[in-house]
Short mmCIF file of C-alpha atoms and ligand atoms in Angstrom, two decimals:
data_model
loop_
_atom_site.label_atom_id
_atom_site.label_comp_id
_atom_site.label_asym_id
_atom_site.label_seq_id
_atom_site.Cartn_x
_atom_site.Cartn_y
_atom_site.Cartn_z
CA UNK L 103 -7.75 -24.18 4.28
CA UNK L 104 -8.79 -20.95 3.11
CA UNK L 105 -7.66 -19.93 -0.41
CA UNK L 106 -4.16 -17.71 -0.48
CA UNK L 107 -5.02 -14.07 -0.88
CA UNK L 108 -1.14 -13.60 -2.31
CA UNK L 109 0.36 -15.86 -5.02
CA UNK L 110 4.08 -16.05 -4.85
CA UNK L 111 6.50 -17.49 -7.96
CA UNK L 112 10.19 -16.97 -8.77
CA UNK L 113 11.01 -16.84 -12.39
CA UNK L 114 14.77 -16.17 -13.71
CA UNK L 115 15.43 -14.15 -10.85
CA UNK L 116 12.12 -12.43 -10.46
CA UNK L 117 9.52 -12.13 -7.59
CA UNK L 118 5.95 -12.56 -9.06
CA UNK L 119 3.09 -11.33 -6.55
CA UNK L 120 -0.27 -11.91 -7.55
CA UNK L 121 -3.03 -10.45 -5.92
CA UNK L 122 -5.99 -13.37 -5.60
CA UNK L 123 -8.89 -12.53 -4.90
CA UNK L 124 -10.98 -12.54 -8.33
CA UNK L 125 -14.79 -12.69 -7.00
CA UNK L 126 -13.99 -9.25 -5.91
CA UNK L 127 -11.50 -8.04 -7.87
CA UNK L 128 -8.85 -8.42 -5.61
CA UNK L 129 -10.54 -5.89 -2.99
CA UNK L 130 -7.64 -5.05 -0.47
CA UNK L 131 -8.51 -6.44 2.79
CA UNK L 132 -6.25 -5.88 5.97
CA UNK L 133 -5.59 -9.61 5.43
CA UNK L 134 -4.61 -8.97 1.63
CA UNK L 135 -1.98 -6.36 2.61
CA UNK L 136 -0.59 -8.63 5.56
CA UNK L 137 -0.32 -11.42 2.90
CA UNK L 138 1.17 -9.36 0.60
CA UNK L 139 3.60 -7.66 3.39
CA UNK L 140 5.05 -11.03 4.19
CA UNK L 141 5.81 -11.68 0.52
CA UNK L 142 7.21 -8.65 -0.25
CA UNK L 143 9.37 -9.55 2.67
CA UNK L 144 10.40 -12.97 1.86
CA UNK L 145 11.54 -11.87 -1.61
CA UNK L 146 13.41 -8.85 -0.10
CA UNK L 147 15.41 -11.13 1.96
CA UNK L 148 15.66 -14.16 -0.62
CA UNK L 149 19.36 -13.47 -2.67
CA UNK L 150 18.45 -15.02 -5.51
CA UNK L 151 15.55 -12.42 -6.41
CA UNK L 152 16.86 -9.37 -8.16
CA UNK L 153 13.28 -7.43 -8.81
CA UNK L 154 9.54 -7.89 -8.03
CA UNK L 155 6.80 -7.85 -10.04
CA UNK L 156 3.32 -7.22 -7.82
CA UNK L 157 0.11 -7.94 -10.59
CA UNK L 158 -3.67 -8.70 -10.32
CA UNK L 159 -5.87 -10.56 -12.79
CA UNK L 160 -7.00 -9.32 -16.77
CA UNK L 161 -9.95 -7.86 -14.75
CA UNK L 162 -8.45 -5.80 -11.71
CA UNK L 163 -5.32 -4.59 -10.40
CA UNK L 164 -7.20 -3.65 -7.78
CA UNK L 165 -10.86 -2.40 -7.09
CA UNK L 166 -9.56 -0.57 -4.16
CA UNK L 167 -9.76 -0.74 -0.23
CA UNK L 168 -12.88 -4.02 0.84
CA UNK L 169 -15.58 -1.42 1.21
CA UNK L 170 -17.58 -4.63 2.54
CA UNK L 171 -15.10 -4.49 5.29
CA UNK L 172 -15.04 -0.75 5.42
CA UNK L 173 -18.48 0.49 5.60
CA UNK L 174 -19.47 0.35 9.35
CA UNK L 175 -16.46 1.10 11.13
CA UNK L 176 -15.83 4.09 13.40
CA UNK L 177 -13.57 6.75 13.67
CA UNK L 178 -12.51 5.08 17.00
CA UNK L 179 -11.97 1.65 14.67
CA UNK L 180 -10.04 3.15 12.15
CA UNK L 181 -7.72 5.65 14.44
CA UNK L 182 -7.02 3.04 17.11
CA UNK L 183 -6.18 0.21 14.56
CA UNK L 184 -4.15 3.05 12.78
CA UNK L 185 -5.74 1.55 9.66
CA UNK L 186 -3.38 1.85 6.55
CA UNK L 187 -0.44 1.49 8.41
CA UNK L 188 0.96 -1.38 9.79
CA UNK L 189 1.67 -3.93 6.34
CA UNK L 190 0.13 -1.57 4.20
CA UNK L 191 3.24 0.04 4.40
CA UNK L 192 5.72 -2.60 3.92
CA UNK L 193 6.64 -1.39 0.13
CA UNK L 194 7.60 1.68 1.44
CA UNK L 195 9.26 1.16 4.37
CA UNK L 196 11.12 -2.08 3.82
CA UNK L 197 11.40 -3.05 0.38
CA UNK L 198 14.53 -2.03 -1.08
CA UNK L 199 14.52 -4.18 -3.94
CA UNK L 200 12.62 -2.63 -7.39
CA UNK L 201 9.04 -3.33 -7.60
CA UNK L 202 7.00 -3.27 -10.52
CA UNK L 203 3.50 -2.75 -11.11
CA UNK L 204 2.16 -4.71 -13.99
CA UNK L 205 -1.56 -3.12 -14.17
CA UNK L 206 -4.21 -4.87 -16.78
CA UNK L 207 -8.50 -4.35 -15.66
CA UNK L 208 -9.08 -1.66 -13.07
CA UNK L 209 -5.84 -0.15 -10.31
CA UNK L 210 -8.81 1.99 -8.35
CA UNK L 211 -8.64 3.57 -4.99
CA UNK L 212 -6.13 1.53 -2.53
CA UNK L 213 -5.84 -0.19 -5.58
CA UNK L 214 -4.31 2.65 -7.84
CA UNK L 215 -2.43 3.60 -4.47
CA UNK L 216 -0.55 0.58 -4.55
CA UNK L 217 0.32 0.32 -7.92
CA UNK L 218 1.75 4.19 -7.12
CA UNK L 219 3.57 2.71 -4.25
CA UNK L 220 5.45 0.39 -6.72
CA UNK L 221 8.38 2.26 -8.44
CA UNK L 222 6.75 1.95 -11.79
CA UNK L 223 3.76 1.34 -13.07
CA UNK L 224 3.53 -1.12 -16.59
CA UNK L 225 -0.08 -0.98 -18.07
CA UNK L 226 -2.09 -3.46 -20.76
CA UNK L 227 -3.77 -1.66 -23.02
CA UNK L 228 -7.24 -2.34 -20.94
CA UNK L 229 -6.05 -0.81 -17.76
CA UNK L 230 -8.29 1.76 -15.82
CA UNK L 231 -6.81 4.12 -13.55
CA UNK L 232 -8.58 6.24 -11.17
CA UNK L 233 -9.31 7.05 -7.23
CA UNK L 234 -13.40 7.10 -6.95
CA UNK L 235 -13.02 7.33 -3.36
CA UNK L 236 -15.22 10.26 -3.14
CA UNK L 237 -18.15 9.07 -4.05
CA UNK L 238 -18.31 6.71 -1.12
CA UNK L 239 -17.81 9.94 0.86
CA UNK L 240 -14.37 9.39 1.55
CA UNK L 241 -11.06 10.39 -0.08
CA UNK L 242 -7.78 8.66 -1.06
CA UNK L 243 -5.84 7.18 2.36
CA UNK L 244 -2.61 5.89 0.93
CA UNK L 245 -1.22 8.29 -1.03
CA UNK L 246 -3.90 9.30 -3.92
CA UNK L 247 -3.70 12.92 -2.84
CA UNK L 248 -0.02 12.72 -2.76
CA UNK L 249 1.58 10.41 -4.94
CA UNK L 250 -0.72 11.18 -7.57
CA UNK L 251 -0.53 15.23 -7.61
CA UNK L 252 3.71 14.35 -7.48
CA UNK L 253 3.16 12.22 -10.74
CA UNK L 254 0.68 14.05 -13.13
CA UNK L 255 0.87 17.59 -11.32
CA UNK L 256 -2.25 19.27 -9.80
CA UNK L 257 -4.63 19.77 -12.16
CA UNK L 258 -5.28 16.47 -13.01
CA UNK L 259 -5.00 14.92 -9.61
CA UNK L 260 -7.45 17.40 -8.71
CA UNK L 261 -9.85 16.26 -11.42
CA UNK L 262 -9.42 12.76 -10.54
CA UNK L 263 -9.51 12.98 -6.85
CA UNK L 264 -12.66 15.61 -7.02
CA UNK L 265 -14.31 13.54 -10.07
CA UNK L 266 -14.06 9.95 -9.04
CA UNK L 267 -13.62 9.45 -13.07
CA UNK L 268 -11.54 7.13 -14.40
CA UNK L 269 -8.86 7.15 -16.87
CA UNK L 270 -7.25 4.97 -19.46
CA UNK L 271 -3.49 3.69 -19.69
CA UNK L 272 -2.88 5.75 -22.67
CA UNK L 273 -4.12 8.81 -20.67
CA UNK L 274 -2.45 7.66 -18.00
CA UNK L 275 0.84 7.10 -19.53
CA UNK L 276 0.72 10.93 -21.46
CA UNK L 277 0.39 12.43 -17.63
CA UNK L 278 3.17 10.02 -16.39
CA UNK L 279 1.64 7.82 -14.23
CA UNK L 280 2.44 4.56 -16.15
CA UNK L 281 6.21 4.33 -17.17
CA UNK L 282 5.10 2.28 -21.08
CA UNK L 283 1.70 0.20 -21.96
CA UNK L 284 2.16 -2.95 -23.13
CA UNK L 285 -0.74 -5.04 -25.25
CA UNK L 286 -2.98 -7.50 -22.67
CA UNK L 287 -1.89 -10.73 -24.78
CA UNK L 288 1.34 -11.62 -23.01
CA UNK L 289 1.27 -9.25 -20.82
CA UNK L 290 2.31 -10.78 -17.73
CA UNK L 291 5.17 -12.67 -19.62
CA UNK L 292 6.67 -9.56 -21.24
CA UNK L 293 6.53 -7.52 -17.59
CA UNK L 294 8.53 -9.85 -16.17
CA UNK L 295 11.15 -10.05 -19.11
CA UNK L 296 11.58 -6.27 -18.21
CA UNK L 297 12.27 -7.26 -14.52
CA UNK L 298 14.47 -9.68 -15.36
CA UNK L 299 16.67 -7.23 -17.06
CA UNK L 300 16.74 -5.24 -13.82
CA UNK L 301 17.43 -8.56 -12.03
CA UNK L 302 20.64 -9.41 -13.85
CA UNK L 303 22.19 -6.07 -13.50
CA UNK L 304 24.15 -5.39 -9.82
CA UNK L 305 21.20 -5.55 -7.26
CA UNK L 306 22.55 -3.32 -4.60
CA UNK L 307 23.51 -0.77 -7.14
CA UNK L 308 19.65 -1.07 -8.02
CA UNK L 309 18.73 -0.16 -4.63
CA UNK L 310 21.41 3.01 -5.01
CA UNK L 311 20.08 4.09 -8.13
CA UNK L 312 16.06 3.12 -6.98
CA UNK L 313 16.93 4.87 -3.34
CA UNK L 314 18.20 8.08 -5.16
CA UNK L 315 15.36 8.37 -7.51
CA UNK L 316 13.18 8.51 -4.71
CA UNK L 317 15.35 11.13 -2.70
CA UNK L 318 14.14 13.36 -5.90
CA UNK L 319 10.90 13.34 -3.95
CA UNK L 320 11.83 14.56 -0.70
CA UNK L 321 14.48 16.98 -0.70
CA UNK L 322 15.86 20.43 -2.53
CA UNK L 323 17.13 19.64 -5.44
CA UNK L 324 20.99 20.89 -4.43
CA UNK L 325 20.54 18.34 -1.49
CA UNK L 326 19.50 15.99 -4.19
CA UNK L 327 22.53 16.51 -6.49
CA UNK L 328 24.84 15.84 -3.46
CA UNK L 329 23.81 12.76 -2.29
CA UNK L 330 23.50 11.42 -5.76
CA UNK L 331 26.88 12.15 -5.96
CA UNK L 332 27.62 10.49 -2.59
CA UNK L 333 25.69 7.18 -3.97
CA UNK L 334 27.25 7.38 -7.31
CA UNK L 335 31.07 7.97 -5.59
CA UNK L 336 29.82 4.87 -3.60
CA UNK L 337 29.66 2.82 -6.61
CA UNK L 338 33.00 2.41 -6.82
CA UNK L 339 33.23 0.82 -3.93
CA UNK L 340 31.77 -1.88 -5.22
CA UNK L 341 33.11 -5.27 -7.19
CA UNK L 342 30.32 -4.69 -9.74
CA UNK L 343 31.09 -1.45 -10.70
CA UNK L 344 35.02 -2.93 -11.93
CA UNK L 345 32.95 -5.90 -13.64
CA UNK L 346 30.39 -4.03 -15.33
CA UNK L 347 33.00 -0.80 -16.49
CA UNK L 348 35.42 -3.77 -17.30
CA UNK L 349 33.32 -6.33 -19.70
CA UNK L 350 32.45 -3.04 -21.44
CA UNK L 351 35.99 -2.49 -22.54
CA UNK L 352 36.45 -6.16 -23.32
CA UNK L 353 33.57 -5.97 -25.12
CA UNK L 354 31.92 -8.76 -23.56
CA UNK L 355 28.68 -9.41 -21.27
CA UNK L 356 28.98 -8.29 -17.93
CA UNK L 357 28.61 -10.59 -14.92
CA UNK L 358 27.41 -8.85 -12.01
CA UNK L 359 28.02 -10.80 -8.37
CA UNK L 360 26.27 -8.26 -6.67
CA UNK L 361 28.88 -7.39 -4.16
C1 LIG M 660 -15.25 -4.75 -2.01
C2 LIG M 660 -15.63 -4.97 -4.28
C3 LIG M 660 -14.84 -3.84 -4.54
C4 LIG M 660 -14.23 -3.17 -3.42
C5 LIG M 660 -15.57 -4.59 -6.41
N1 LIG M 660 -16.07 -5.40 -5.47
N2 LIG M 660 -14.81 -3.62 -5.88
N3 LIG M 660 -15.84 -5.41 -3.04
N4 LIG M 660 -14.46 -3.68 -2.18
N5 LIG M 660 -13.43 -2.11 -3.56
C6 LIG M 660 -16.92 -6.58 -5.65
C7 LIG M 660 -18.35 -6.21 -6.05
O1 LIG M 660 -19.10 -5.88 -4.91
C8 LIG M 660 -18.81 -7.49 -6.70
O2 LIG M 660 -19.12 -8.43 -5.71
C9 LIG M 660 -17.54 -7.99 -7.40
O3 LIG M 660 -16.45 -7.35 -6.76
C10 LIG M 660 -17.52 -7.61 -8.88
O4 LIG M 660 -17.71 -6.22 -8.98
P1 LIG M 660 -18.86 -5.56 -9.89
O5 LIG M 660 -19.11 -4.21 -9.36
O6 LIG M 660 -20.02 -6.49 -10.03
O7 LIG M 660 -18.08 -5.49 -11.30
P2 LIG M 660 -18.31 -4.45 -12.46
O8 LIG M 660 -19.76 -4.18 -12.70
O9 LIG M 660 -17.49 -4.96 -13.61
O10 LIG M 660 -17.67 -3.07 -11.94
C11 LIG M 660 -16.31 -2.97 -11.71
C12 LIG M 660 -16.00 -1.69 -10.89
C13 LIG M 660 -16.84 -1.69 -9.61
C14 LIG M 660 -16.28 -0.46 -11.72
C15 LIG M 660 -14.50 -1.72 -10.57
O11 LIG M 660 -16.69 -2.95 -8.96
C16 LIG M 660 -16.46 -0.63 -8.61
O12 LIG M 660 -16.78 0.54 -8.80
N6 LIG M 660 -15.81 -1.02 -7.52
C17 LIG M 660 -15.46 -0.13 -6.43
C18 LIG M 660 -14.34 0.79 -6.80
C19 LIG M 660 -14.02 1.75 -5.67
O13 LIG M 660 -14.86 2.56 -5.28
N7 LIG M 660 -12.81 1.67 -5.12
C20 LIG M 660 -12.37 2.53 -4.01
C21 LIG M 660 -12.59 1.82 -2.71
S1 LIG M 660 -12.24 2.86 -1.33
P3 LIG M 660 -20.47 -9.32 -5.80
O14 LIG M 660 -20.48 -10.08 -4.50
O15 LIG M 660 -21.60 -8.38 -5.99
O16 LIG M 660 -20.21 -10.18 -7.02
C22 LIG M 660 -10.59 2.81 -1.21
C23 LIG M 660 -9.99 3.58 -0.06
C24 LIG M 660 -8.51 3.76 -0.25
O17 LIG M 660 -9.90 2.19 -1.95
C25 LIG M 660 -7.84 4.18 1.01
C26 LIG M 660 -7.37 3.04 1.82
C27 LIG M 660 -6.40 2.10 1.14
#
């Protein structure tokens, strides 16, 4: 049997994803991001995970897109196969749980695309950011034009984009692509404390609160305030709302069903 492209564990509540395909540093085949859409979807649809945390090895995130795989096709190939759609774009359209990025070695290309995809993005100190797509004379296909100039604004994303250069977590985390850097020893182990924390809160107020940051993106922000409002009126609605407002005035934990 061939070797599985997508590691899957539970721990305390948590989804851990890791990418597995060292010799190449995890290049993103079609047959990675099928792998990895299926286990995005099992954990979405198994109650007792509360958050995910998607990783690589200390070496690579990601390298990027299998530019093995890559190099000869055609136009006609990539248009008919719609290539980047499909399970590359199961975190987006069907994960509403909250997904973490825990980035040590290189997040390039497709690589840095997913980690972008995730909601945030936790670096080791030795992580290397960057979309070098252009000088394979290509550019960025899953959101390294886009998600990128939306988190570190366009002069930077222009430098990257038209460079190929790389950048560091600490650069990266001063232009607010990576949400905190944590040191490489541990680093896996202390990601997926800081999901766990998400996991014991309420998960479908998660999903409100995750499904309203990303509105941010998309709309005015008056449209923005309103449905925020809507979401946060339709916490109330919910048992875990009483439970969480209530243990706070008894002073105790709170013990969140998720209903
Ligand atoms: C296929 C890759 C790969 C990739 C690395 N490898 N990246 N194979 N696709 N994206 C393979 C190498 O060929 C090599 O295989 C092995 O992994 C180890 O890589 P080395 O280059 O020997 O390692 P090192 O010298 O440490 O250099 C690391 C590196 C370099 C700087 C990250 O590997 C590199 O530049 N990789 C390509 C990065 C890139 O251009 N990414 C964008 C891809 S395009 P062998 O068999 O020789 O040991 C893209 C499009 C996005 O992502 C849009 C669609 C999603």
């Amino acid at each position: 049997m061939s070797e599985q492209l997508v590691l899957t564990k539970i721990d305390g509540g948590v989804g851990v994803l890791t990418l597995n395909r060292p010799a190449v540093l995890n290049a993103l085949s079609n047959e990675v991001m099928e792998a990895l859409g299926e286990a995005l979807l099992a954990l979405e649809n198994n109650d007792a995970v509360g958050a995910i945390v998607l990783t690589g090895n200390e070496k690579a995130f990601a390298a990027g897109a299998d530019i093995s795989a890559m190099k000869d096709w055609s136009y006609m190939d990539v248009y008919k196969s719609n290539y980047i759609g499909g399970p590359w774009e199961t975190m987006k359209n069907a994960i509403r749980k909250p997904v973490i990025a825990a980035v040590s070695g290189y997040a390039l290309g497709g690589g840095c695309e997913l980690a972008m995809m995730c909601d945030f993005i936790i670096a080791a100190d030795n992580a290397k950011f960057g979309q070098p797509e252009i000088k394979l004379g290509t550019i960025p296909g899953l959101g390294g034009t886009q998600r990128l100039t939306r988190a570190i604004g366009k002069s930077k994303a222009m430098d990257l984009v038209l460079t190929g250069r790389m950048m560091d977590a600490k650069e990266a985390e001063s232009a607010g692509l990576v949400a905190r850097i944590l040191p490489l020893e541990n680093f896996l182990e202390e990601v997926v404390k800081v999901a766990q924390g998400i996991a014991g809160l309420s998960t479908p107020v998660v999903m409100m609160a995750k499904q309203c940051v990303n509105a941010a993106l998309e709309t005015t922000l008056e449209q923005g305030l309103q449905y925020e409002r809507r979401v946060f009126h339709a916490t109330f609605a919910t048992q875990d709302q009483k439970e969480g407002m209530n243990a706070f005035v008894e002073k105790r934990q709170a013990n969140f069903r998720n209903m």
